[in-house]
Amino acid sequence: GAKKVTNKATLWYVPLSLKNVNKVLEVPPIQYARKEQEDEGKKRYEEQKLDRLETKQRNGDLIFPVINPEPHTVGYSQSSLIHLVGPSDCTLLGFVHGGVTMKLMDEVAGIVAARPCKTNIVTASVDAINFHEKIKKGSVITISGRMTFTSNKSMEIEVFVDADPFVDEPRERYRAVSAFFTYVSLSKEGKPLPVPQLLTETEDEKRRFEEGK
């Protein structure tokens, strides 16, 4: 019957106008219990702004299928999932719930992690899921993942979400969400196992591997 902390995260939200969903509203100020609490919050805010800026610079990256990839390469582990956004996926205003997108991203990242390990893999952490643009009801989204780094007992997986809003408007595909997931491999007893080491082939793969360190 004992309780213990299993998950911890910081989420950032932006208030939008009900009449114009493209208009960002001001956030009412809050009263802080102490000055240090406000300073700590400002520090986290600036860090996430910088992280979002760095992530946007990677948004031109694409994940292409690889024919007959070698085992333990980036191409061997990468996976994609295509999903039609329906009413049950969306808010009352017709845009996808963040939680729906995160679940799909976690599924794809899990497949990427499981392919080389063939064991029980679990999500260890998620590094800043960045929602760059809204996704409307009726869009077709493609969730793509690839392994970017491995340590002795963990795997870093980059996941992109691209949206095709072809039902309501003739807009080209755009990058809507991106994130990094970290997975670990566990034995039947729940003990961490060594993971197969990622083999990098191209200069971009080697660069991403070094960034993962």
mmCIF file with all atom_site columns, C-alpha atoms in Angstrom:
data_model
loop_
_atom_site.group_PDB
_atom_site.id
_atom_site.type_symbol
_atom_site.label_atom_id
_atom_site.label_alt_id
_atom_site.label_comp_id
_atom_site.label_asym_id
_atom_site.label_entity_id
_atom_site.label_seq_id
_atom_site.pdbx_PDB_ins_code
_atom_site.Cartn_x
_atom_site.Cartn_y
_atom_site.Cartn_z
_atom_site.occupancy
_atom_site.B_iso_or_equiv
_atom_site.pdbx_formal_charge
_atom_site.auth_seq_id
_atom_site.auth_comp_id
_atom_site.auth_asym_id
_atom_site.auth_atom_id
_atom_site.pdbx_PDB_model_num
ATOM 1   C CA . GLY A 1 1   ? 0.000   0.000   0.000   1.00 0.00 ? 1   GLY A CA 1
ATOM 2   C CA . ALA A 1 2   ? 2.977   2.330   -0.028  1.00 0.00 ? 2   ALA A CA 1
ATOM 3   C CA . LYS A 1 3   ? 3.029   5.197   -2.513  1.00 0.00 ? 3   LYS A CA 1
ATOM 4   C CA . LYS A 1 4   ? 6.049   6.334   -4.508  1.00 0.00 ? 4   LYS A CA 1
ATOM 5   C CA . VAL A 1 5   ? 6.750   8.889   -7.232  1.00 0.00 ? 5   VAL A CA 1
ATOM 6   C CA . THR A 1 6   ? 6.778   7.255   -10.681 1.00 0.00 ? 6   THR A CA 1
ATOM 7   C CA . ASN A 1 7   ? 6.826   10.234  -13.058 1.00 0.00 ? 7   ASN A CA 1
ATOM 8   C CA . LYS A 1 8   ? 7.754   13.898  -12.928 1.00 0.00 ? 8   LYS A CA 1
ATOM 9   C CA . ALA A 1 9   ? 7.615   16.566  -15.644 1.00 0.00 ? 9   ALA A CA 1
ATOM 10  C CA . THR A 1 10  ? 7.226   20.257  -16.382 1.00 0.00 ? 10  THR A CA 1
ATOM 11  C CA . LEU A 1 11  ? 4.656   21.191  -19.044 1.00 0.00 ? 11  LEU A CA 1
ATOM 12  C CA . TRP A 1 12  ? 4.325   24.565  -20.767 1.00 0.00 ? 12  TRP A CA 1
ATOM 13  C CA . TYR A 1 13  ? 0.945   25.788  -22.027 1.00 0.00 ? 13  TYR A CA 1
ATOM 14  C CA . VAL A 1 14  ? -0.085  28.791  -24.135 1.00 0.00 ? 14  VAL A CA 1
ATOM 15  C CA . PRO A 1 15  ? -3.593  30.351  -23.862 1.00 0.00 ? 15  PRO A CA 1
ATOM 16  C CA . LEU A 1 16  ? -5.313  30.977  -27.205 1.00 0.00 ? 16  LEU A CA 1
ATOM 17  C CA . SER A 1 17  ? -8.372  33.064  -28.007 1.00 0.00 ? 17  SER A CA 1
ATOM 18  C CA . LEU A 1 18  ? -11.638 31.139  -28.430 1.00 0.00 ? 18  LEU A CA 1
ATOM 19  C CA . LYS A 1 19  ? -12.606 33.426  -31.321 1.00 0.00 ? 19  LYS A CA 1
ATOM 20  C CA . ASN A 1 20  ? -9.221  33.415  -33.052 1.00 0.00 ? 20  ASN A CA 1
ATOM 21  C CA . VAL A 1 21  ? -7.146  30.310  -32.348 1.00 0.00 ? 21  VAL A CA 1
ATOM 22  C CA . ASN A 1 22  ? -4.079  31.948  -33.895 1.00 0.00 ? 22  ASN A CA 1
ATOM 23  C CA . LYS A 1 23  ? -4.081  34.748  -31.307 1.00 0.00 ? 23  LYS A CA 1
ATOM 24  C CA . VAL A 1 24  ? -2.021  34.160  -28.161 1.00 0.00 ? 24  VAL A CA 1
ATOM 25  C CA . LEU A 1 25  ? -3.494  35.736  -25.033 1.00 0.00 ? 25  LEU A CA 1
ATOM 26  C CA . GLU A 1 26  ? -1.647  37.189  -22.062 1.00 0.00 ? 26  GLU A CA 1
ATOM 27  C CA . VAL A 1 27  ? -1.268  34.988  -18.985 1.00 0.00 ? 27  VAL A CA 1
ATOM 28  C CA . PRO A 1 28  ? -2.635  36.487  -15.737 1.00 0.00 ? 28  PRO A CA 1
ATOM 29  C CA . PRO A 1 29  ? 0.192   37.053  -13.233 1.00 0.00 ? 29  PRO A CA 1
ATOM 30  C CA . ILE A 1 30  ? 0.467   34.784  -10.221 1.00 0.00 ? 30  ILE A CA 1
ATOM 31  C CA . GLN A 1 31  ? 1.693   35.437  -6.685  1.00 0.00 ? 31  GLN A CA 1
ATOM 32  C CA . TYR A 1 32  ? 4.901   33.576  -5.791  1.00 0.00 ? 32  TYR A CA 1
ATOM 33  C CA . ALA A 1 33  ? 5.449   32.210  -2.299  1.00 0.00 ? 33  ALA A CA 1
ATOM 34  C CA . ARG A 1 34  ? 9.055   33.423  -2.425  1.00 0.00 ? 34  ARG A CA 1
ATOM 35  C CA . LYS A 1 35  ? 11.370  35.326  -4.777  1.00 0.00 ? 35  LYS A CA 1
ATOM 36  C CA . GLU A 1 36  ? 13.506  32.220  -5.381  1.00 0.00 ? 36  GLU A CA 1
ATOM 37  C CA . GLN A 1 37  ? 10.470  30.397  -6.780  1.00 0.00 ? 37  GLN A CA 1
ATOM 38  C CA . GLU A 1 38  ? 9.976   33.123  -9.400  1.00 0.00 ? 38  GLU A CA 1
ATOM 39  C CA . ASP A 1 39  ? 13.679  33.137  -10.316 1.00 0.00 ? 39  ASP A CA 1
ATOM 40  C CA . GLU A 1 40  ? 13.718  29.351  -10.712 1.00 0.00 ? 40  GLU A CA 1
ATOM 41  C CA . GLY A 1 41  ? 10.660  29.520  -12.972 1.00 0.00 ? 41  GLY A CA 1
ATOM 42  C CA . LYS A 1 42  ? 12.218  32.222  -15.156 1.00 0.00 ? 42  LYS A CA 1
ATOM 43  C CA . LYS A 1 43  ? 15.352  30.099  -15.516 1.00 0.00 ? 43  LYS A CA 1
ATOM 44  C CA . ARG A 1 44  ? 13.312  27.073  -16.656 1.00 0.00 ? 44  ARG A CA 1
ATOM 45  C CA . TYR A 1 45  ? 11.365  29.316  -19.046 1.00 0.00 ? 45  TYR A CA 1
ATOM 46  C CA . GLU A 1 46  ? 14.518  30.648  -20.711 1.00 0.00 ? 46  GLU A CA 1
ATOM 47  C CA . GLU A 1 47  ? 15.953  27.137  -20.974 1.00 0.00 ? 47  GLU A CA 1
ATOM 48  C CA . GLN A 1 48  ? 12.866  25.774  -22.724 1.00 0.00 ? 48  GLN A CA 1
ATOM 49  C CA . LYS A 1 49  ? 12.800  28.759  -25.125 1.00 0.00 ? 49  LYS A CA 1
ATOM 50  C CA . LEU A 1 50  ? 16.401  28.015  -26.100 1.00 0.00 ? 50  LEU A CA 1
ATOM 51  C CA . ASP A 1 51  ? 15.619  24.325  -26.496 1.00 0.00 ? 51  ASP A CA 1
ATOM 52  C CA . ARG A 1 52  ? 12.658  25.088  -28.772 1.00 0.00 ? 52  ARG A CA 1
ATOM 53  C CA . LEU A 1 53  ? 14.850  27.352  -30.905 1.00 0.00 ? 53  LEU A CA 1
ATOM 54  C CA . GLU A 1 54  ? 17.481  24.636  -31.282 1.00 0.00 ? 54  GLU A CA 1
ATOM 55  C CA . THR A 1 55  ? 14.814  22.076  -32.153 1.00 0.00 ? 55  THR A CA 1
ATOM 56  C CA . LYS A 1 56  ? 13.306  24.292  -34.862 1.00 0.00 ? 56  LYS A CA 1
ATOM 57  C CA . GLN A 1 57  ? 16.685  24.439  -36.555 1.00 0.00 ? 57  GLN A CA 1
ATOM 58  C CA . ARG A 1 58  ? 16.457  20.647  -37.031 1.00 0.00 ? 58  ARG A CA 1
ATOM 59  C CA . ASN A 1 59  ? 12.976  20.719  -38.491 1.00 0.00 ? 59  ASN A CA 1
ATOM 60  C CA . GLY A 1 60  ? 14.216  20.320  -42.043 1.00 0.00 ? 60  GLY A CA 1
ATOM 61  C CA . ASP A 1 61  ? 15.352  16.794  -41.232 1.00 0.00 ? 61  ASP A CA 1
ATOM 62  C CA . LEU A 1 62  ? 13.451  13.989  -42.947 1.00 0.00 ? 62  LEU A CA 1
ATOM 63  C CA . ILE A 1 63  ? 13.375  10.251  -42.304 1.00 0.00 ? 63  ILE A CA 1
ATOM 64  C CA . PHE A 1 64  ? 13.403  8.128   -45.454 1.00 0.00 ? 64  PHE A CA 1
ATOM 65  C CA . PRO A 1 65  ? 12.890  4.346   -45.615 1.00 0.00 ? 65  PRO A CA 1
ATOM 66  C CA . VAL A 1 66  ? 16.027  2.249   -46.128 1.00 0.00 ? 66  VAL A CA 1
ATOM 67  C CA . ILE A 1 67  ? 15.926  -0.894  -48.268 1.00 0.00 ? 67  ILE A CA 1
ATOM 68  C CA . ASN A 1 68  ? 17.625  -3.939  -46.713 1.00 0.00 ? 68  ASN A CA 1
ATOM 69  C CA . PRO A 1 69  ? 19.421  -2.019  -43.937 1.00 0.00 ? 69  PRO A CA 1
ATOM 70  C CA . GLU A 1 70  ? 22.291  -3.574  -42.006 1.00 0.00 ? 70  GLU A CA 1
ATOM 71  C CA . PRO A 1 71  ? 21.503  -4.681  -38.407 1.00 0.00 ? 71  PRO A CA 1
ATOM 72  C CA . HIS A 1 72  ? 21.990  -2.075  -35.663 1.00 0.00 ? 72  HIS A CA 1
ATOM 73  C CA . THR A 1 73  ? 22.192  0.842   -38.100 1.00 0.00 ? 73  THR A CA 1
ATOM 74  C CA . VAL A 1 74  ? 19.915  3.907   -37.989 1.00 0.00 ? 74  VAL A CA 1
ATOM 75  C CA . GLY A 1 75  ? 18.015  2.630   -41.020 1.00 0.00 ? 75  GLY A CA 1
ATOM 76  C CA . TYR A 1 76  ? 17.467  -0.768  -39.382 1.00 0.00 ? 76  TYR A CA 1
ATOM 77  C CA . SER A 1 77  ? 15.659  0.641   -36.349 1.00 0.00 ? 77  SER A CA 1
ATOM 78  C CA . GLN A 1 78  ? 13.706  3.544   -37.839 1.00 0.00 ? 78  GLN A CA 1
ATOM 79  C CA . SER A 1 79  ? 9.903   3.232   -37.983 1.00 0.00 ? 79  SER A CA 1
ATOM 80  C CA . SER A 1 80  ? 6.857   5.248   -39.039 1.00 0.00 ? 80  SER A CA 1
ATOM 81  C CA . LEU A 1 81  ? 3.154   5.317   -38.238 1.00 0.00 ? 81  LEU A CA 1
ATOM 82  C CA . ILE A 1 82  ? 0.379   7.017   -40.241 1.00 0.00 ? 82  ILE A CA 1
ATOM 83  C CA . HIS A 1 83  ? -2.724  8.185   -38.378 1.00 0.00 ? 83  HIS A CA 1
ATOM 84  C CA . LEU A 1 84  ? -5.905  9.952   -39.542 1.00 0.00 ? 84  LEU A CA 1
ATOM 85  C CA . VAL A 1 85  ? -6.922  12.595  -36.994 1.00 0.00 ? 85  VAL A CA 1
ATOM 86  C CA . GLY A 1 86  ? -10.552 12.026  -36.013 1.00 0.00 ? 86  GLY A CA 1
ATOM 87  C CA . PRO A 1 87  ? -12.985 13.876  -33.720 1.00 0.00 ? 87  PRO A CA 1
ATOM 88  C CA . SER A 1 88  ? -12.073 11.746  -30.686 1.00 0.00 ? 88  SER A CA 1
ATOM 89  C CA . ASP A 1 89  ? -8.440  12.899  -31.032 1.00 0.00 ? 89  ASP A CA 1
ATOM 90  C CA . CYS A 1 90  ? -9.337  16.579  -30.817 1.00 0.00 ? 90  CYS A CA 1
ATOM 91  C CA . THR A 1 91  ? -10.377 19.377  -28.502 1.00 0.00 ? 91  THR A CA 1
ATOM 92  C CA . LEU A 1 92  ? -13.722 21.156  -28.801 1.00 0.00 ? 92  LEU A CA 1
ATOM 93  C CA . LEU A 1 93  ? -12.038 23.589  -31.213 1.00 0.00 ? 93  LEU A CA 1
ATOM 94  C CA . GLY A 1 94  ? -10.990 20.782  -33.575 1.00 0.00 ? 94  GLY A CA 1
ATOM 95  C CA . PHE A 1 95  ? -7.265  20.553  -32.845 1.00 0.00 ? 95  PHE A CA 1
ATOM 96  C CA . VAL A 1 96  ? -5.390  17.459  -31.737 1.00 0.00 ? 96  VAL A CA 1
ATOM 97  C CA . HIS A 1 97  ? -4.922  16.904  -27.998 1.00 0.00 ? 97  HIS A CA 1
ATOM 98  C CA . GLY A 1 98  ? -1.263  17.044  -26.994 1.00 0.00 ? 98  GLY A CA 1
ATOM 99  C CA . GLY A 1 99  ? -1.661  13.781  -25.087 1.00 0.00 ? 99  GLY A CA 1
ATOM 100 C CA . VAL A 1 100 ? -2.891  11.951  -28.204 1.00 0.00 ? 100 VAL A CA 1
ATOM 101 C CA . THR A 1 101 ? 0.186   13.062  -30.120 1.00 0.00 ? 101 THR A CA 1
ATOM 102 C CA . MET A 1 102 ? 2.519   12.094  -27.274 1.00 0.00 ? 102 MET A CA 1
ATOM 103 C CA . LYS A 1 103 ? 1.013   8.604   -27.054 1.00 0.00 ? 103 LYS A CA 1
ATOM 104 C CA . LEU A 1 104 ? 1.555   7.990   -30.782 1.00 0.00 ? 104 LEU A CA 1
ATOM 105 C CA . MET A 1 105 ? 5.112   9.311   -30.567 1.00 0.00 ? 105 MET A CA 1
ATOM 106 C CA . ASP A 1 106 ? 5.853   7.015   -27.630 1.00 0.00 ? 106 ASP A CA 1
ATOM 107 C CA . GLU A 1 107 ? 4.505   4.026   -29.596 1.00 0.00 ? 107 GLU A CA 1
ATOM 108 C CA . VAL A 1 108 ? 6.784   4.732   -32.530 1.00 0.00 ? 108 VAL A CA 1
ATOM 109 C CA . ALA A 1 109 ? 9.791   5.369   -30.287 1.00 0.00 ? 109 ALA A CA 1
ATOM 110 C CA . GLY A 1 110 ? 9.067   2.078   -28.528 1.00 0.00 ? 110 GLY A CA 1
ATOM 111 C CA . ILE A 1 111 ? 9.128   0.175   -31.827 1.00 0.00 ? 111 ILE A CA 1
ATOM 112 C CA . VAL A 1 112 ? 12.431  1.821   -32.747 1.00 0.00 ? 112 VAL A CA 1
ATOM 113 C CA . ALA A 1 113 ? 13.920  0.776   -29.399 1.00 0.00 ? 113 ALA A CA 1
ATOM 114 C CA . ALA A 1 114 ? 12.531  -2.765  -29.501 1.00 0.00 ? 114 ALA A CA 1
ATOM 115 C CA . ARG A 1 115 ? 13.829  -3.687  -32.949 1.00 0.00 ? 115 ARG A CA 1
ATOM 116 C CA . PRO A 1 116 ? 17.521  -4.045  -32.050 1.00 0.00 ? 116 PRO A CA 1
ATOM 117 C CA . CYS A 1 117 ? 16.949  -5.272  -28.465 1.00 0.00 ? 117 CYS A CA 1
ATOM 118 C CA . LYS A 1 118 ? 14.196  -7.901  -28.784 1.00 0.00 ? 118 LYS A CA 1
ATOM 119 C CA . THR A 1 119 ? 13.607  -7.478  -25.023 1.00 0.00 ? 119 THR A CA 1
ATOM 120 C CA . ASN A 1 120 ? 11.283  -5.616  -22.683 1.00 0.00 ? 120 ASN A CA 1
ATOM 121 C CA . ILE A 1 121 ? 11.962  -1.932  -23.354 1.00 0.00 ? 121 ILE A CA 1
ATOM 122 C CA . VAL A 1 122 ? 10.559  0.948   -21.290 1.00 0.00 ? 122 VAL A CA 1
ATOM 123 C CA . THR A 1 123 ? 10.504  4.729   -21.588 1.00 0.00 ? 123 THR A CA 1
ATOM 124 C CA . ALA A 1 124 ? 13.077  6.265   -19.250 1.00 0.00 ? 124 ALA A CA 1
ATOM 125 C CA . SER A 1 125 ? 12.609  9.953   -20.110 1.00 0.00 ? 125 SER A CA 1
ATOM 126 C CA . VAL A 1 126 ? 11.345  12.364  -22.735 1.00 0.00 ? 126 VAL A CA 1
ATOM 127 C CA . ASP A 1 127 ? 13.429  15.390  -23.644 1.00 0.00 ? 127 ASP A CA 1
ATOM 128 C CA . ALA A 1 128 ? 11.158  18.362  -24.420 1.00 0.00 ? 128 ALA A CA 1
ATOM 129 C CA . ILE A 1 129 ? 8.288   17.454  -26.728 1.00 0.00 ? 129 ILE A CA 1
ATOM 130 C CA . ASN A 1 130 ? 8.002   20.629  -28.800 1.00 0.00 ? 130 ASN A CA 1
ATOM 131 C CA . PHE A 1 131 ? 4.647   21.435  -30.425 1.00 0.00 ? 131 PHE A CA 1
ATOM 132 C CA . HIS A 1 132 ? 5.613   23.750  -33.265 1.00 0.00 ? 132 HIS A CA 1
ATOM 133 C CA . GLU A 1 133 ? 2.220   24.054  -34.994 1.00 0.00 ? 133 GLU A CA 1
ATOM 134 C CA . LYS A 1 134 ? -1.367  23.006  -34.352 1.00 0.00 ? 134 LYS A CA 1
ATOM 135 C CA . ILE A 1 135 ? -2.825  19.921  -36.090 1.00 0.00 ? 135 ILE A CA 1
ATOM 136 C CA . LYS A 1 136 ? -6.411  20.168  -37.317 1.00 0.00 ? 136 LYS A CA 1
ATOM 137 C CA . LYS A 1 137 ? -9.095  17.505  -37.370 1.00 0.00 ? 137 LYS A CA 1
ATOM 138 C CA . GLY A 1 138 ? -9.061  15.641  -40.666 1.00 0.00 ? 138 GLY A CA 1
ATOM 139 C CA . SER A 1 139 ? -5.311  15.837  -41.095 1.00 0.00 ? 139 SER A CA 1
ATOM 140 C CA . VAL A 1 140 ? -3.186  12.793  -41.777 1.00 0.00 ? 140 VAL A CA 1
ATOM 141 C CA . ILE A 1 141 ? -0.122  12.714  -39.542 1.00 0.00 ? 141 ILE A CA 1
ATOM 142 C CA . THR A 1 142 ? 3.052   10.711  -40.064 1.00 0.00 ? 142 THR A CA 1
ATOM 143 C CA . ILE A 1 143 ? 5.005   9.895   -36.911 1.00 0.00 ? 143 ILE A CA 1
ATOM 144 C CA . SER A 1 144 ? 8.593   8.883   -37.717 1.00 0.00 ? 144 SER A CA 1
ATOM 145 C CA . GLY A 1 145 ? 11.340  7.783   -35.353 1.00 0.00 ? 145 GLY A CA 1
ATOM 146 C CA . ARG A 1 146 ? 15.029  6.923   -35.618 1.00 0.00 ? 146 ARG A CA 1
ATOM 147 C CA . MET A 1 147 ? 17.740  5.993   -33.159 1.00 0.00 ? 147 MET A CA 1
ATOM 148 C CA . THR A 1 148 ? 20.349  8.706   -32.739 1.00 0.00 ? 148 THR A CA 1
ATOM 149 C CA . PHE A 1 149 ? 22.525  7.551   -29.827 1.00 0.00 ? 149 PHE A CA 1
ATOM 150 C CA . THR A 1 150 ? 23.219  4.543   -27.597 1.00 0.00 ? 150 THR A CA 1
ATOM 151 C CA . SER A 1 151 ? 25.096  4.316   -24.323 1.00 0.00 ? 151 SER A CA 1
ATOM 152 C CA . ASN A 1 152 ? 25.806  1.036   -22.545 1.00 0.00 ? 152 ASN A CA 1
ATOM 153 C CA . LYS A 1 153 ? 22.254  0.733   -21.211 1.00 0.00 ? 153 LYS A CA 1
ATOM 154 C CA . SER A 1 154 ? 20.115  3.395   -22.893 1.00 0.00 ? 154 SER A CA 1
ATOM 155 C CA . MET A 1 155 ? 18.915  4.458   -26.338 1.00 0.00 ? 155 MET A CA 1
ATOM 156 C CA . GLU A 1 156 ? 18.056  7.952   -27.569 1.00 0.00 ? 156 GLU A CA 1
ATOM 157 C CA . ILE A 1 157 ? 15.358  8.132   -30.236 1.00 0.00 ? 157 ILE A CA 1
ATOM 158 C CA . GLU A 1 158 ? 14.363  11.201  -32.234 1.00 0.00 ? 158 GLU A CA 1
ATOM 159 C CA . VAL A 1 159 ? 10.695  11.409  -33.231 1.00 0.00 ? 159 VAL A CA 1
ATOM 160 C CA . PHE A 1 160 ? 9.038   13.770  -35.720 1.00 0.00 ? 160 PHE A CA 1
ATOM 161 C CA . VAL A 1 161 ? 5.349   14.378  -36.436 1.00 0.00 ? 161 VAL A CA 1
ATOM 162 C CA . ASP A 1 162 ? 4.493   15.724  -39.900 1.00 0.00 ? 162 ASP A CA 1
ATOM 163 C CA . ALA A 1 163 ? 0.944   16.785  -40.790 1.00 0.00 ? 163 ALA A CA 1
ATOM 164 C CA . ASP A 1 164 ? -0.922  16.765  -44.116 1.00 0.00 ? 164 ASP A CA 1
ATOM 165 C CA . PRO A 1 165 ? -4.080  18.908  -43.753 1.00 0.00 ? 165 PRO A CA 1
ATOM 166 C CA . PHE A 1 166 ? -5.438  17.935  -47.167 1.00 0.00 ? 166 PHE A CA 1
ATOM 167 C CA . VAL A 1 167 ? -9.105  17.611  -46.153 1.00 0.00 ? 167 VAL A CA 1
ATOM 168 C CA . ASP A 1 168 ? -9.916  21.285  -45.486 1.00 0.00 ? 168 ASP A CA 1
ATOM 169 C CA . GLU A 1 169 ? -7.095  23.240  -47.144 1.00 0.00 ? 169 GLU A CA 1
ATOM 170 C CA . PRO A 1 170 ? -4.450  22.681  -49.840 1.00 0.00 ? 170 PRO A CA 1
ATOM 171 C CA . ARG A 1 171 ? -1.497  23.259  -47.524 1.00 0.00 ? 171 ARG A CA 1
ATOM 172 C CA . GLU A 1 172 ? 1.761   21.373  -47.921 1.00 0.00 ? 172 GLU A CA 1
ATOM 173 C CA . ARG A 1 173 ? 3.002   18.922  -45.292 1.00 0.00 ? 173 ARG A CA 1
ATOM 174 C CA . TYR A 1 174 ? 4.567   20.645  -42.282 1.00 0.00 ? 174 TYR A CA 1
ATOM 175 C CA . ARG A 1 175 ? 6.539   19.663  -39.190 1.00 0.00 ? 175 ARG A CA 1
ATOM 176 C CA . ALA A 1 176 ? 4.147   19.851  -36.232 1.00 0.00 ? 176 ALA A CA 1
ATOM 177 C CA . VAL A 1 177 ? 5.929   18.162  -33.302 1.00 0.00 ? 177 VAL A CA 1
ATOM 178 C CA . SER A 1 178 ? 9.392   16.851  -32.442 1.00 0.00 ? 178 SER A CA 1
ATOM 179 C CA . ALA A 1 179 ? 11.042  15.256  -29.413 1.00 0.00 ? 179 ALA A CA 1
ATOM 180 C CA . PHE A 1 180 ? 13.743  12.944  -28.092 1.00 0.00 ? 180 PHE A CA 1
ATOM 181 C CA . PHE A 1 181 ? 12.827  9.793   -26.138 1.00 0.00 ? 181 PHE A CA 1
ATOM 182 C CA . THR A 1 182 ? 15.209  7.735   -24.004 1.00 0.00 ? 182 THR A CA 1
ATOM 183 C CA . TYR A 1 183 ? 14.565  4.013   -23.566 1.00 0.00 ? 183 TYR A CA 1
ATOM 184 C CA . VAL A 1 184 ? 16.205  1.287   -21.534 1.00 0.00 ? 184 VAL A CA 1
ATOM 185 C CA . SER A 1 185 ? 16.179  -2.492  -21.983 1.00 0.00 ? 185 SER A CA 1
ATOM 186 C CA . LEU A 1 186 ? 15.097  -4.655  -19.031 1.00 0.00 ? 186 LEU A CA 1
ATOM 187 C CA . SER A 1 187 ? 15.368  -8.334  -18.168 1.00 0.00 ? 187 SER A CA 1
ATOM 188 C CA . LYS A 1 188 ? 12.380  -10.392 -16.995 1.00 0.00 ? 188 LYS A CA 1
ATOM 189 C CA . GLU A 1 189 ? 13.439  -9.483  -13.448 1.00 0.00 ? 189 GLU A CA 1
ATOM 190 C CA . GLY A 1 190 ? 13.360  -5.771  -14.301 1.00 0.00 ? 190 GLY A CA 1
ATOM 191 C CA . LYS A 1 191 ? 17.143  -5.327  -14.288 1.00 0.00 ? 191 LYS A CA 1
ATOM 192 C CA . PRO A 1 192 ? 18.816  -3.059  -16.907 1.00 0.00 ? 192 PRO A CA 1
ATOM 193 C CA . LEU A 1 193 ? 20.428  -4.916  -19.800 1.00 0.00 ? 193 LEU A CA 1
ATOM 194 C CA . PRO A 1 194 ? 23.205  -3.799  -22.157 1.00 0.00 ? 194 PRO A CA 1
ATOM 195 C CA . VAL A 1 195 ? 21.817  -2.485  -25.467 1.00 0.00 ? 195 VAL A CA 1
ATOM 196 C CA . PRO A 1 196 ? 23.256  -3.173  -28.927 1.00 0.00 ? 196 PRO A CA 1
ATOM 197 C CA . GLN A 1 197 ? 25.482  -0.296  -29.973 1.00 0.00 ? 197 GLN A CA 1
ATOM 198 C CA . LEU A 1 198 ? 24.282  1.919   -32.813 1.00 0.00 ? 198 LEU A CA 1
ATOM 199 C CA . LEU A 1 199 ? 26.335  1.787   -36.012 1.00 0.00 ? 199 LEU A CA 1
ATOM 200 C CA . THR A 1 200 ? 26.544  5.180   -37.736 1.00 0.00 ? 200 THR A CA 1
ATOM 201 C CA . GLU A 1 201 ? 27.140  5.304   -41.495 1.00 0.00 ? 201 GLU A CA 1
ATOM 202 C CA . THR A 1 202 ? 26.660  8.873   -42.745 1.00 0.00 ? 202 THR A CA 1
ATOM 203 C CA . GLU A 1 203 ? 28.162  12.152  -41.552 1.00 0.00 ? 203 GLU A CA 1
ATOM 204 C CA . ASP A 1 204 ? 24.741  13.331  -40.321 1.00 0.00 ? 204 ASP A CA 1
ATOM 205 C CA . GLU A 1 205 ? 24.309  10.148  -38.279 1.00 0.00 ? 205 GLU A CA 1
ATOM 206 C CA . LYS A 1 206 ? 27.761  10.568  -36.746 1.00 0.00 ? 206 LYS A CA 1
ATOM 207 C CA . ARG A 1 207 ? 26.984  14.206  -35.926 1.00 0.00 ? 207 ARG A CA 1
ATOM 208 C CA . ARG A 1 208 ? 23.709  13.296  -34.209 1.00 0.00 ? 208 ARG A CA 1
ATOM 209 C CA . PHE A 1 209 ? 25.490  10.549  -32.270 1.00 0.00 ? 209 PHE A CA 1
ATOM 210 C CA . GLU A 1 210 ? 28.060  13.046  -30.964 1.00 0.00 ? 210 GLU A CA 1
ATOM 211 C CA . GLU A 1 211 ? 25.282  15.477  -30.019 1.00 0.00 ? 211 GLU A CA 1
ATOM 212 C CA . GLY A 1 212 ? 23.599  12.654  -28.111 1.00 0.00 ? 212 GLY A CA 1
ATOM 213 C CA . LYS A 1 213 ? 26.635  12.298  -25.882 1.00 0.00 ? 213 LYS A CA 1
#
